[in-house]
PDB file of C-alpha atoms in Angstrom:
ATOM      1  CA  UNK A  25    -125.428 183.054  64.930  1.00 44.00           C
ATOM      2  CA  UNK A  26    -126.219 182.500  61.176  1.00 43.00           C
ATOM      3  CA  UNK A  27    -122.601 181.989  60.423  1.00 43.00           C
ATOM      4  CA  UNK A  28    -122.574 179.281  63.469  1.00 42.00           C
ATOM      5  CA  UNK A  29    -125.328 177.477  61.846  1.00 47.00           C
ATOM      6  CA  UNK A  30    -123.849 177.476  58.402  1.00 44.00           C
ATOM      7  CA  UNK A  31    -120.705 176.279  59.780  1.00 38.00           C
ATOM      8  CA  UNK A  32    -122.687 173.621  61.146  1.00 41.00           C
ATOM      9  CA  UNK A  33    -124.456 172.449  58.073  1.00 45.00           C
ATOM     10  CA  UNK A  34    -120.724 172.546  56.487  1.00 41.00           C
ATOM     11  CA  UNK A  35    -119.500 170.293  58.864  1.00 39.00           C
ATOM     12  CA  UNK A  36    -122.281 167.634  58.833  1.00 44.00           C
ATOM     13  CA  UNK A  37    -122.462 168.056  54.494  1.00 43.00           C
ATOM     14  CA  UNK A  38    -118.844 167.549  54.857  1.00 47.00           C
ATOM     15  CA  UNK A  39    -119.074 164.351  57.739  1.00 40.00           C
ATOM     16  CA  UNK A  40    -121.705 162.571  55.422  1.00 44.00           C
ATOM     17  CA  UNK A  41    -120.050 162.801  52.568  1.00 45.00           C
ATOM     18  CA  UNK A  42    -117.152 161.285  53.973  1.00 48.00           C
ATOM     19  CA  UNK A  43    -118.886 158.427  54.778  1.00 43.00           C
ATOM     20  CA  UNK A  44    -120.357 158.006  51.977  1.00 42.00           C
ATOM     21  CA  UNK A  45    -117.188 158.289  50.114  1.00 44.00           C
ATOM     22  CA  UNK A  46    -115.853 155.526  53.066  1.00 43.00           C
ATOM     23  CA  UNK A  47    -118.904 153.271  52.656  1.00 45.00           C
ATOM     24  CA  UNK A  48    -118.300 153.393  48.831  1.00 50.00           C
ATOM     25  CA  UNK A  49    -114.364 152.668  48.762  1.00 52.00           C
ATOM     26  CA  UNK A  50    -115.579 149.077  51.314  1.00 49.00           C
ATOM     27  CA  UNK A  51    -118.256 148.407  49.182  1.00 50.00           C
ATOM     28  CA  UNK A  52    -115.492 148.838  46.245  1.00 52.00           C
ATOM     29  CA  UNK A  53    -112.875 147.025  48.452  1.00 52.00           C
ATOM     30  CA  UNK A  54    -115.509 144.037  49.062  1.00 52.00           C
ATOM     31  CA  UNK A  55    -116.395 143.655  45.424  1.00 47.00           C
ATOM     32  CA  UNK A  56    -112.658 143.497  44.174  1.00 49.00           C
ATOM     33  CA  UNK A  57    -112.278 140.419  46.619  1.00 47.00           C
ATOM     34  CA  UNK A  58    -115.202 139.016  45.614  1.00 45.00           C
ATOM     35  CA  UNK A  59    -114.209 139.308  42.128  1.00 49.00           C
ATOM     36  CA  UNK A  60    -110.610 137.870  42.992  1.00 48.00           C
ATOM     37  CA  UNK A  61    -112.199 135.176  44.284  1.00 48.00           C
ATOM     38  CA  UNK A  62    -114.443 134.367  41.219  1.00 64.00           C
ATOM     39  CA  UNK A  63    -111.777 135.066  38.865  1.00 84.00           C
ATOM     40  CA  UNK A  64    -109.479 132.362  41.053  1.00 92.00           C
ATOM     41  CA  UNK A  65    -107.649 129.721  38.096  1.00 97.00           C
ATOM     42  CA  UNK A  66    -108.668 126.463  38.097  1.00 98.00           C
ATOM     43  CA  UNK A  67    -106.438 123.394  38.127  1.00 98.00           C
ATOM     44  CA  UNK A  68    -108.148 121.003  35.777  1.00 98.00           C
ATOM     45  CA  UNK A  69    -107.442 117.314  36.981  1.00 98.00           C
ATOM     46  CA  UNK A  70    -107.784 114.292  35.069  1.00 98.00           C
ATOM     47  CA  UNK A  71    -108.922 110.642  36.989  1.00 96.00           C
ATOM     48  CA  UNK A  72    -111.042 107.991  37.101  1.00 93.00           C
ATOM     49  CA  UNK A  73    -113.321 105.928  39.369  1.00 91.00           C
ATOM     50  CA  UNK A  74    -110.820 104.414  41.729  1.00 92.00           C
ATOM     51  CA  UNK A  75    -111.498 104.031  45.210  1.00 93.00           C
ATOM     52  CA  UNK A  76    -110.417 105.075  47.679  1.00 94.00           C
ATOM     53  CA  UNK A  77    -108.235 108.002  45.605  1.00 96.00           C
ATOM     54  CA  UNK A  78    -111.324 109.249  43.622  1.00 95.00           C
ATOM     55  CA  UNK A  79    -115.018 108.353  43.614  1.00 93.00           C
ATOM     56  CA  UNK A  80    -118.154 109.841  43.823  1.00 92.00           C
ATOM     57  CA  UNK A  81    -119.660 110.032  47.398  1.00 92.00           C
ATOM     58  CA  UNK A  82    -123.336 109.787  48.266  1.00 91.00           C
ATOM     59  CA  UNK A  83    -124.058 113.811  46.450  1.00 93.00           C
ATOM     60  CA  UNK A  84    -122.479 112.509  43.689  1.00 92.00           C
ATOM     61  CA  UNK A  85    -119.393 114.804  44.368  1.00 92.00           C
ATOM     62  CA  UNK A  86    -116.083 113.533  43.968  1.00 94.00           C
ATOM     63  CA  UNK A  87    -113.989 112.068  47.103  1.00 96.00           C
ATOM     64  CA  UNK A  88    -111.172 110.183  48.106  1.00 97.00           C
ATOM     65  CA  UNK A  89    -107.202 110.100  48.907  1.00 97.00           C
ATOM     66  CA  UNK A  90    -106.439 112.057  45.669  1.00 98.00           C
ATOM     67  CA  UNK A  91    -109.404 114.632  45.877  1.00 98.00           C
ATOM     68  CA  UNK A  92    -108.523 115.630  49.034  1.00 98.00           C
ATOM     69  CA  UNK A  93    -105.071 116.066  48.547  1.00 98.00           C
ATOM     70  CA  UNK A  94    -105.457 118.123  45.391  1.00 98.00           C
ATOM     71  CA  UNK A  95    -108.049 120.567  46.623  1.00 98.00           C
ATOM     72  CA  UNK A  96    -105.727 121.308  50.009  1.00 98.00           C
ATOM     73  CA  UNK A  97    -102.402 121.454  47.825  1.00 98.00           C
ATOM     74  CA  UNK A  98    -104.035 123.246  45.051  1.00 98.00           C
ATOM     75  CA  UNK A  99    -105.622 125.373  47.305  1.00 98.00           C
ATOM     76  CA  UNK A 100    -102.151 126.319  48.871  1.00 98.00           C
ATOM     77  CA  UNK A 101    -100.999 127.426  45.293  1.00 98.00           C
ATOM     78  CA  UNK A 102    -104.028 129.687  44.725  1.00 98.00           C
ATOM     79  CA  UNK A 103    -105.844 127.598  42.548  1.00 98.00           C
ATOM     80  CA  UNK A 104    -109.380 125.823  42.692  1.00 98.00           C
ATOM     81  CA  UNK A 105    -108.917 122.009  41.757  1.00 98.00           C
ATOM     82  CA  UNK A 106    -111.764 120.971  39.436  1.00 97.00           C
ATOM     83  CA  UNK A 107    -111.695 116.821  38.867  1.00 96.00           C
ATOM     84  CA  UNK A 108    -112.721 115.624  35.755  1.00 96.00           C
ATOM     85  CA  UNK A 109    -113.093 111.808  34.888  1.00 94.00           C
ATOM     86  CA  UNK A 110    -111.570 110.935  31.696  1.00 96.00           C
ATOM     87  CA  UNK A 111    -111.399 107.562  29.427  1.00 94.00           C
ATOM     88  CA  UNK A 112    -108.125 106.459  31.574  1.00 94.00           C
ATOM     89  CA  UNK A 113    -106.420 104.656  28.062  1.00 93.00           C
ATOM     90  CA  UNK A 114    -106.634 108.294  26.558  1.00 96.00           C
ATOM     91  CA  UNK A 115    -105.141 110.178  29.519  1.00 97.00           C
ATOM     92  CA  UNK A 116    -102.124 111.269  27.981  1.00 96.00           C
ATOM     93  CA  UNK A 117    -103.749 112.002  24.947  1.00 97.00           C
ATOM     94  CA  UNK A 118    -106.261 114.002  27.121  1.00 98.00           C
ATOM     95  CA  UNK A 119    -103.512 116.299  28.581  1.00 98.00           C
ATOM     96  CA  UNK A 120    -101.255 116.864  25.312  1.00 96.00           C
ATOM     97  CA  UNK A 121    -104.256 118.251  23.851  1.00 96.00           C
ATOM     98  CA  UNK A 122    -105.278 120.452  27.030  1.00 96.00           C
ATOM     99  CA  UNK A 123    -108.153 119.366  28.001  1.00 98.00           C
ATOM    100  CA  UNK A 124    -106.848 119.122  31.174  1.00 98.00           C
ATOM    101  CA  UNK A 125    -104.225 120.675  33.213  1.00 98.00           C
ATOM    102  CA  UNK A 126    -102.493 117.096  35.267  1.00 98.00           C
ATOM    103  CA  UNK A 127    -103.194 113.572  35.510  1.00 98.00           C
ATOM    104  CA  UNK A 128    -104.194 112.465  39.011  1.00 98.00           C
ATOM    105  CA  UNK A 129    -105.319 109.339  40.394  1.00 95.00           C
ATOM    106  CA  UNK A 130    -102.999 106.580  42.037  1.00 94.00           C
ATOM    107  CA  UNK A 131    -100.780 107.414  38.866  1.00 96.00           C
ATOM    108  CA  UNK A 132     -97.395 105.177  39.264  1.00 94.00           C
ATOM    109  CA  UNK A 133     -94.414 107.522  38.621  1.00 96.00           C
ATOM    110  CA  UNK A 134     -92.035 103.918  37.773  1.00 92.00           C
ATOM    111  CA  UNK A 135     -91.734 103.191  34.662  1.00 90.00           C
ATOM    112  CA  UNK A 136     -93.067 106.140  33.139  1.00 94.00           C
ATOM    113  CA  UNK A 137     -90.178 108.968  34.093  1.00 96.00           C
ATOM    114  CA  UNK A 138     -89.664 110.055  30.682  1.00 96.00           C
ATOM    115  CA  UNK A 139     -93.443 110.429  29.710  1.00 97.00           C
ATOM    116  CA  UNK A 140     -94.439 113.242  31.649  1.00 98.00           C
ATOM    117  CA  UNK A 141     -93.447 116.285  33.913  1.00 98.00           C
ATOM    118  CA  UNK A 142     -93.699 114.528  37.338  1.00 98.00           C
ATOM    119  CA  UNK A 143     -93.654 115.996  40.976  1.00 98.00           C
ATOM    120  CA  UNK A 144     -91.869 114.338  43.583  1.00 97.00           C
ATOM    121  CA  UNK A 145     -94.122 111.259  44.979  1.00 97.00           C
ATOM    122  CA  UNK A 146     -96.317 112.264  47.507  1.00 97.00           C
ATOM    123  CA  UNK A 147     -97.313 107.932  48.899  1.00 97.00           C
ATOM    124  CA  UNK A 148     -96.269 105.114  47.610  1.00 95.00           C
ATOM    125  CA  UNK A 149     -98.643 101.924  46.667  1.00 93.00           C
ATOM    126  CA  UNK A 150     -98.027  98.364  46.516  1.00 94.00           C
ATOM    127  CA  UNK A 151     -99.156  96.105  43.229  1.00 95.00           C
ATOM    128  CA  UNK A 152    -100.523  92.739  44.655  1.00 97.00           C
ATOM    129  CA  UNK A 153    -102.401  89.890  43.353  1.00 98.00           C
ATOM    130  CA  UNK A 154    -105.071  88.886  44.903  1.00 98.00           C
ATOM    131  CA  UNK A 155    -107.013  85.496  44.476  1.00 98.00           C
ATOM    132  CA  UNK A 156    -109.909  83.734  45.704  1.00 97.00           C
ATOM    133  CA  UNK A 157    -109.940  82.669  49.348  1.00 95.00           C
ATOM    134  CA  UNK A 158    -109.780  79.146  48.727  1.00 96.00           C
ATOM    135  CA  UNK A 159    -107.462  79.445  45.656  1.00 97.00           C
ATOM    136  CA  UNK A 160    -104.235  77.516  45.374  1.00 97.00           C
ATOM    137  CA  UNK A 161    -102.189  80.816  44.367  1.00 98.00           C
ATOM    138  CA  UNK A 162    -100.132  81.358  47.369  1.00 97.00           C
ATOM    139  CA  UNK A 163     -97.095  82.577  45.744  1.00 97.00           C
ATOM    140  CA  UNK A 164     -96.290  84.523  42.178  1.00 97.00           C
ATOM    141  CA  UNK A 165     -94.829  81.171  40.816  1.00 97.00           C
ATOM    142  CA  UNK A 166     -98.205  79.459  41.569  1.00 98.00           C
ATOM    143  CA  UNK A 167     -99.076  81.818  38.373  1.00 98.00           C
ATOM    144  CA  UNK A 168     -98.309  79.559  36.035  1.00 98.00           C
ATOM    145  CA  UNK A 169    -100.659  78.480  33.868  1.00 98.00           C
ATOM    146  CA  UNK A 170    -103.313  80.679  35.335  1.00 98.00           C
ATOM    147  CA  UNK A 171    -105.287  83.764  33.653  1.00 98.00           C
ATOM    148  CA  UNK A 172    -104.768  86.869  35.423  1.00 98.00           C
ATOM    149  CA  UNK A 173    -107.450  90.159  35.027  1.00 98.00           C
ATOM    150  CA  UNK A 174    -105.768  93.783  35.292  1.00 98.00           C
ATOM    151  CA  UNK A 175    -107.107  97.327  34.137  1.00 95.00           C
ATOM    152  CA  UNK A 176    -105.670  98.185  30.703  1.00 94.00           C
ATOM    153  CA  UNK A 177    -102.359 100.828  30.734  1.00 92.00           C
ATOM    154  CA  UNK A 178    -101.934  99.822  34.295  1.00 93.00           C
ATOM    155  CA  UNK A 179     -98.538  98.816  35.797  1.00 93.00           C
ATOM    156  CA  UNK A 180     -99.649  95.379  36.624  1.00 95.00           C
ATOM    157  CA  UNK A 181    -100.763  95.289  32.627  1.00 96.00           C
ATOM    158  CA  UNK A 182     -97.236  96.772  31.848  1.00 94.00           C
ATOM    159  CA  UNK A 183     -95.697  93.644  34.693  1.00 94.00           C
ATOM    160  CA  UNK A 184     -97.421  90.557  33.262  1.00 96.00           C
ATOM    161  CA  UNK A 185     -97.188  91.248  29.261  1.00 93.00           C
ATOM    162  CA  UNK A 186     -93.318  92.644  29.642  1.00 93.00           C
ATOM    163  CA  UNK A 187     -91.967  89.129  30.635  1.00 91.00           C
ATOM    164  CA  UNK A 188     -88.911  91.053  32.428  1.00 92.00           C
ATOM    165  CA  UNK A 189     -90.130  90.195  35.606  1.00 94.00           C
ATOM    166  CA  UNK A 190     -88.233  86.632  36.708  1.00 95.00           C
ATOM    167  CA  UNK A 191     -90.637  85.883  39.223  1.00 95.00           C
ATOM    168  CA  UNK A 192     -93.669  86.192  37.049  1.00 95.00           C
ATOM    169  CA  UNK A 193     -93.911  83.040  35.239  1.00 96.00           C
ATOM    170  CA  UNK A 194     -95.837  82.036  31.775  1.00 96.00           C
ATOM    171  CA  UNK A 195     -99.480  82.649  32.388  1.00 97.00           C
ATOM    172  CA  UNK A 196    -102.413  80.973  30.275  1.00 98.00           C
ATOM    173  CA  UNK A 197    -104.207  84.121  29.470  1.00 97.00           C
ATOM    174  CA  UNK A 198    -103.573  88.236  30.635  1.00 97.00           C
ATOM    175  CA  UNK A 199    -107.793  89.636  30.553  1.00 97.00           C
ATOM    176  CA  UNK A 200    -107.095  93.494  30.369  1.00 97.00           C
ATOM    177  CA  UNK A 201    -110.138  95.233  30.774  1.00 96.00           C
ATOM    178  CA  UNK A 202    -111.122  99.232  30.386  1.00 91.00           C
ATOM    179  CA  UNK A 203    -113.126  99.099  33.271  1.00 89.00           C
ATOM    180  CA  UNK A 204    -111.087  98.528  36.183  1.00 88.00           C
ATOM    181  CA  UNK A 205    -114.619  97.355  38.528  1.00 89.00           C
ATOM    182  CA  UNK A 206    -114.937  94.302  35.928  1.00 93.00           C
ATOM    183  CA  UNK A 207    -111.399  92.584  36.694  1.00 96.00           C
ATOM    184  CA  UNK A 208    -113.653  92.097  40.551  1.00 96.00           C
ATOM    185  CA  UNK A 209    -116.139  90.288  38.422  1.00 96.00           C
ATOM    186  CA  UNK A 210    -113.956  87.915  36.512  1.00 97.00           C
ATOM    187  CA  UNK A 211    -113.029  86.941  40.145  1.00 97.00           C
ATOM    188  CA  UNK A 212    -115.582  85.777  41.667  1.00 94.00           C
ATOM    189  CA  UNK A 213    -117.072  84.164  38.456  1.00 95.00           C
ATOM    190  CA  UNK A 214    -114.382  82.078  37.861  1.00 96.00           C
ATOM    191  CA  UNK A 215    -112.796  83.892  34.310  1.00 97.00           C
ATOM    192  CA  UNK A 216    -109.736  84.822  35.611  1.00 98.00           C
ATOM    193  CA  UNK A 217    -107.909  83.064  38.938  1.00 98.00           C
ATOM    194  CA  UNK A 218    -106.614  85.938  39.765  1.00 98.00           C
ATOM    195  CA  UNK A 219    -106.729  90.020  39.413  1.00 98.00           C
ATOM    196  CA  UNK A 220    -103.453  92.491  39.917  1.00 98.00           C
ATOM    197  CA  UNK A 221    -103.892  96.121  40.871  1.00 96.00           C
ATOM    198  CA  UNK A 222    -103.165  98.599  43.905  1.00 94.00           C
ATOM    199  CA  UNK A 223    -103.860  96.869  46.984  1.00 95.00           C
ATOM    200  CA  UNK A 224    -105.167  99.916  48.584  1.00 93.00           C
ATOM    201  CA  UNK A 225    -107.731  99.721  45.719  1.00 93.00           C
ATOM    202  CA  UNK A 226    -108.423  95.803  45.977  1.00 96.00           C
ATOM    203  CA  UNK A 227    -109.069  96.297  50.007  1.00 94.00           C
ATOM    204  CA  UNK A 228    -111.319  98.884  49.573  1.00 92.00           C
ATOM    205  CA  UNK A 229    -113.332  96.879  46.952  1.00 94.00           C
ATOM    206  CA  UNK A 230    -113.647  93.592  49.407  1.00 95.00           C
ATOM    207  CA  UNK A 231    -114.935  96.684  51.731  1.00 93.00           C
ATOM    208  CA  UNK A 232    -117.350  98.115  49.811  1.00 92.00           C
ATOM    209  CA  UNK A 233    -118.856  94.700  48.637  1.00 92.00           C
ATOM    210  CA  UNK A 234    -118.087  92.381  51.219  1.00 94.00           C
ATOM    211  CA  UNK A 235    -115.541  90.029  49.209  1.00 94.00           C
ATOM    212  CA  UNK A 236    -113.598  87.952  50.673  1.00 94.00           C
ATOM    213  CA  UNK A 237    -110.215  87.800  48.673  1.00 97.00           C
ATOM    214  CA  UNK A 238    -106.495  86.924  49.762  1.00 97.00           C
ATOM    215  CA  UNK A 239    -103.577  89.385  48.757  1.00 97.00           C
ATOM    216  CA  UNK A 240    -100.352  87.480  48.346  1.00 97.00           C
ATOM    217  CA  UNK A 241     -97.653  88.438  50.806  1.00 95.00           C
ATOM    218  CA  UNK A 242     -95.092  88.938  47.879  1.00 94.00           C
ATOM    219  CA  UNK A 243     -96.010  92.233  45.914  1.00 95.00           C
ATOM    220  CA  UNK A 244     -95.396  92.920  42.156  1.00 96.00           C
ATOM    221  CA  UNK A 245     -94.085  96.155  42.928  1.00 94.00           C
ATOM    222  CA  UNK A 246     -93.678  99.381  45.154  1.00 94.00           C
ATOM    223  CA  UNK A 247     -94.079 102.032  43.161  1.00 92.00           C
ATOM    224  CA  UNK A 248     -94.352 106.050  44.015  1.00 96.00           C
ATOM    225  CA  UNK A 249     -97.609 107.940  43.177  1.00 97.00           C
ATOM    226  CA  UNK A 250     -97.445 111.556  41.513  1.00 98.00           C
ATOM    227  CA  UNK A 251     -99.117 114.333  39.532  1.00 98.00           C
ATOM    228  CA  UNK A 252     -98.226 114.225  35.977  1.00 98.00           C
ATOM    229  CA  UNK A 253     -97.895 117.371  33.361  1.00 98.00           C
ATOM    230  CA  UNK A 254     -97.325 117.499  29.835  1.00 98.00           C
ATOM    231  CA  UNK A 255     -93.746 117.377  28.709  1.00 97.00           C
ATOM    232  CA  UNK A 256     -94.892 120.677  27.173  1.00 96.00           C
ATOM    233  CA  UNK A 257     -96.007 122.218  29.950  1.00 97.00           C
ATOM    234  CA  UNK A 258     -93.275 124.789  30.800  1.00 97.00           C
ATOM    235  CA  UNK A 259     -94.981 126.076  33.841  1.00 97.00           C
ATOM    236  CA  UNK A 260     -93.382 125.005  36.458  1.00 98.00           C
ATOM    237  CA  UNK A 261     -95.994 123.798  38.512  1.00 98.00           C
ATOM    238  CA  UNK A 262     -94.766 120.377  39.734  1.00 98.00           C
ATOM    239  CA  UNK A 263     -92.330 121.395  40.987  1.00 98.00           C
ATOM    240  CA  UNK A 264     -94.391 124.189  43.000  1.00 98.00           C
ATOM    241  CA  UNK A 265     -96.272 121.181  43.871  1.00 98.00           C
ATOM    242  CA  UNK A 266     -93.423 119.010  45.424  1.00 98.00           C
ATOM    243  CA  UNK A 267     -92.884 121.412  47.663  1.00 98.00           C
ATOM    244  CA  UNK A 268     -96.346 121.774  48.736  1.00 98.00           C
ATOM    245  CA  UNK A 269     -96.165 118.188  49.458  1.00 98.00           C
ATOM    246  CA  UNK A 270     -92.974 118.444  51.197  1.00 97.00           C
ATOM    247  CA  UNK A 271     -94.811 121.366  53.421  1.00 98.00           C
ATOM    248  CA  UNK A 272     -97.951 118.960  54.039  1.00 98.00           C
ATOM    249  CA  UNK A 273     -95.889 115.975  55.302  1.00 97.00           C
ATOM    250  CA  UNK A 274     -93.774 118.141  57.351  1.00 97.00           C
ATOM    251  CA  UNK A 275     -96.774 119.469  59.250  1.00 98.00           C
ATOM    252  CA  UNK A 276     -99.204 116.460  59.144  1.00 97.00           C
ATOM    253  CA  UNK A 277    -101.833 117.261  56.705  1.00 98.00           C
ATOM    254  CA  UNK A 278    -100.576 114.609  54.648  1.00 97.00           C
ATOM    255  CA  UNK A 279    -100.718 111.566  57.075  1.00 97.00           C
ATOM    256  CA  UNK A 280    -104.449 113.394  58.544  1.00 97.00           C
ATOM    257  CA  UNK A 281    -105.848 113.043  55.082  1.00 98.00           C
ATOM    258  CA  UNK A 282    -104.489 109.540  54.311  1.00 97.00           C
ATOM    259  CA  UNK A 283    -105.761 108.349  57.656  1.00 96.00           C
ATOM    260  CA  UNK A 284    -109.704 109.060  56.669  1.00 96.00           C
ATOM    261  CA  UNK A 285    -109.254 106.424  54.333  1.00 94.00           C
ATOM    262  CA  UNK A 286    -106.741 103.814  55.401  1.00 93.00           C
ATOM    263  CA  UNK A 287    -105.546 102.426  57.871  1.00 90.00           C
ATOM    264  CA  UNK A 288    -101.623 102.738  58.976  1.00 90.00           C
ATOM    265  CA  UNK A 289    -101.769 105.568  56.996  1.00 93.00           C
ATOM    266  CA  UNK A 290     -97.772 105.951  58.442  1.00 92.00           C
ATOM    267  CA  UNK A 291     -97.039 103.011  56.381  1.00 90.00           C
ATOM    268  CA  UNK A 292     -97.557 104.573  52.441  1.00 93.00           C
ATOM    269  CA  UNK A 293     -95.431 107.841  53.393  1.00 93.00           C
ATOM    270  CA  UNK A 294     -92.127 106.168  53.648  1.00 80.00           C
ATOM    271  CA  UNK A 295     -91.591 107.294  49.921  1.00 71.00           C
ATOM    272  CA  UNK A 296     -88.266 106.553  50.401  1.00 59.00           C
ATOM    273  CA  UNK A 297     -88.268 102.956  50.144  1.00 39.00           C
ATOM    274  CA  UNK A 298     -90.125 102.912  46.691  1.00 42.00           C
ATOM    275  CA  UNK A 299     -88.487 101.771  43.552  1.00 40.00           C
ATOM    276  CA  UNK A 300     -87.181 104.756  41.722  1.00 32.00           C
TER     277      UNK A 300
END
């Protein structure tokens, strides 16, 4: 009978500590994924204040086209995208030296080829000019003579000062401005007749205040939008990214996000018809 009993005791000293030993090797299991997941790499993304592709929403989080696309795609890579804005004259400057990781933000891959590590595009965007309501300007050739606002190191900078554009004729005065919300402002106060930028960006700023501007029906250009990397960067990771674009378009998440913010949203993934 004693022997029963001490078999017993053996048996439930020997069943506790194998839960103990089980409850330990979860608790062990549970803190290596929680470390995984704290130790995740961040993708460190340089932009600016552009909407719709980045902004701040109401919590003074960032938002738009580009966020959204970078924290699903970036996500599908195993990294955590972290946006960052930076002086937008300095960006290259900002990425040679590290400080961050890609340049994001309705970047135009035309024209600048040679300058970075680029993925494929993942939209395209349309430079327009867009003038008063009542203005004159119905055509570029109506430029002539006129003064014309743009954001500085923008393609539509890079359009009017080149002169290798035949259709853009000699203007009075180019106003390029750091601030790409005070080319608006020159506007409607009668500075400039006319501003140049993404039309996707002038739309959502006659949204957002209630303007009431006209877009010429003749664009400056079509251009692709990408990520950009340092020419030093030797990882590899645009063109891990060009994939992950080519997986999002095949299966929708692509024209789902694009279709929070604009409207056609069909219309800016037909990357094939952009200027290469």
């Amino acid at each position: 009978m004693k022997k029963r009993n001490s078999f017993r005791r053996i048996l439930t000293i020997g069943v506790c500590t194998g839960l103990l030993f089980c409850i330990s090797g979860c608790a062990g299991q549970e803190k290596q994924m929680t470390d995984q997941a704290e130790t995740r790499p961040q993708m460190i993304i340089g932009s600016d204040n552009y909407p719709p592709f980045n902004y701040e929403d109401a919590d003074g989080k960032p938002a738009g086209i580009d966020v959204d696309l970078a924290t699903e795609a970036f996500d599908r890579l195993g990294y955590d995208a972290v946006f960052t804005y930076i002086d937008w004259e300095a960006k290259k400057q900002f990425l040679e030296n590290g400080d961050i990781d890609c340049i994001w933000g309705s970047f135009s891959i035309d024209g600048r080829e040679n300058q970075y590590h680029w993925t494929t595009p993942y939209m395209i965007s349309r430079q327009v000019v867009a003038v008063s309501k009542d203005s004159d300007i119905y055509t570029l050739a109506d430029l002539e003579g006129k003064r014309v606002a743009v954001q500085s190191t923008t393609k539509p900078e890079e359009i009017f000062a080149s002169h290798t554009d035949e259709r853009i004729p000699e203007l009075a005065e180019i106003f390029s401005l750091q601030n790409r919300e005070l080319i608006y402002p020159f506007l409607s106060k009668g500075y400039a007749d006319a501003v140049a930028a993404h039309e996707t960006a002038i739309l959502q700023c006659m949204k957002d205040y209630d303007l009431e501007y006209r877009i010429l029906e003749e664009p400056l250009q079509t251009v692709g939008l990408g990520v950009a990397f340092s020419k030093y960067d030797d990882r590899g990771i645009e063109t891990e990214l060009s994939q992950v674009f080519e997986d999002m378009r095949e299966d929708g998440t692509l024209e789902e996000i694009l279709e929070n913010y604009l409207e056609h949203p069909e219309d800016y993934l037909e990357v094939d018809t952009c200027e290469k």
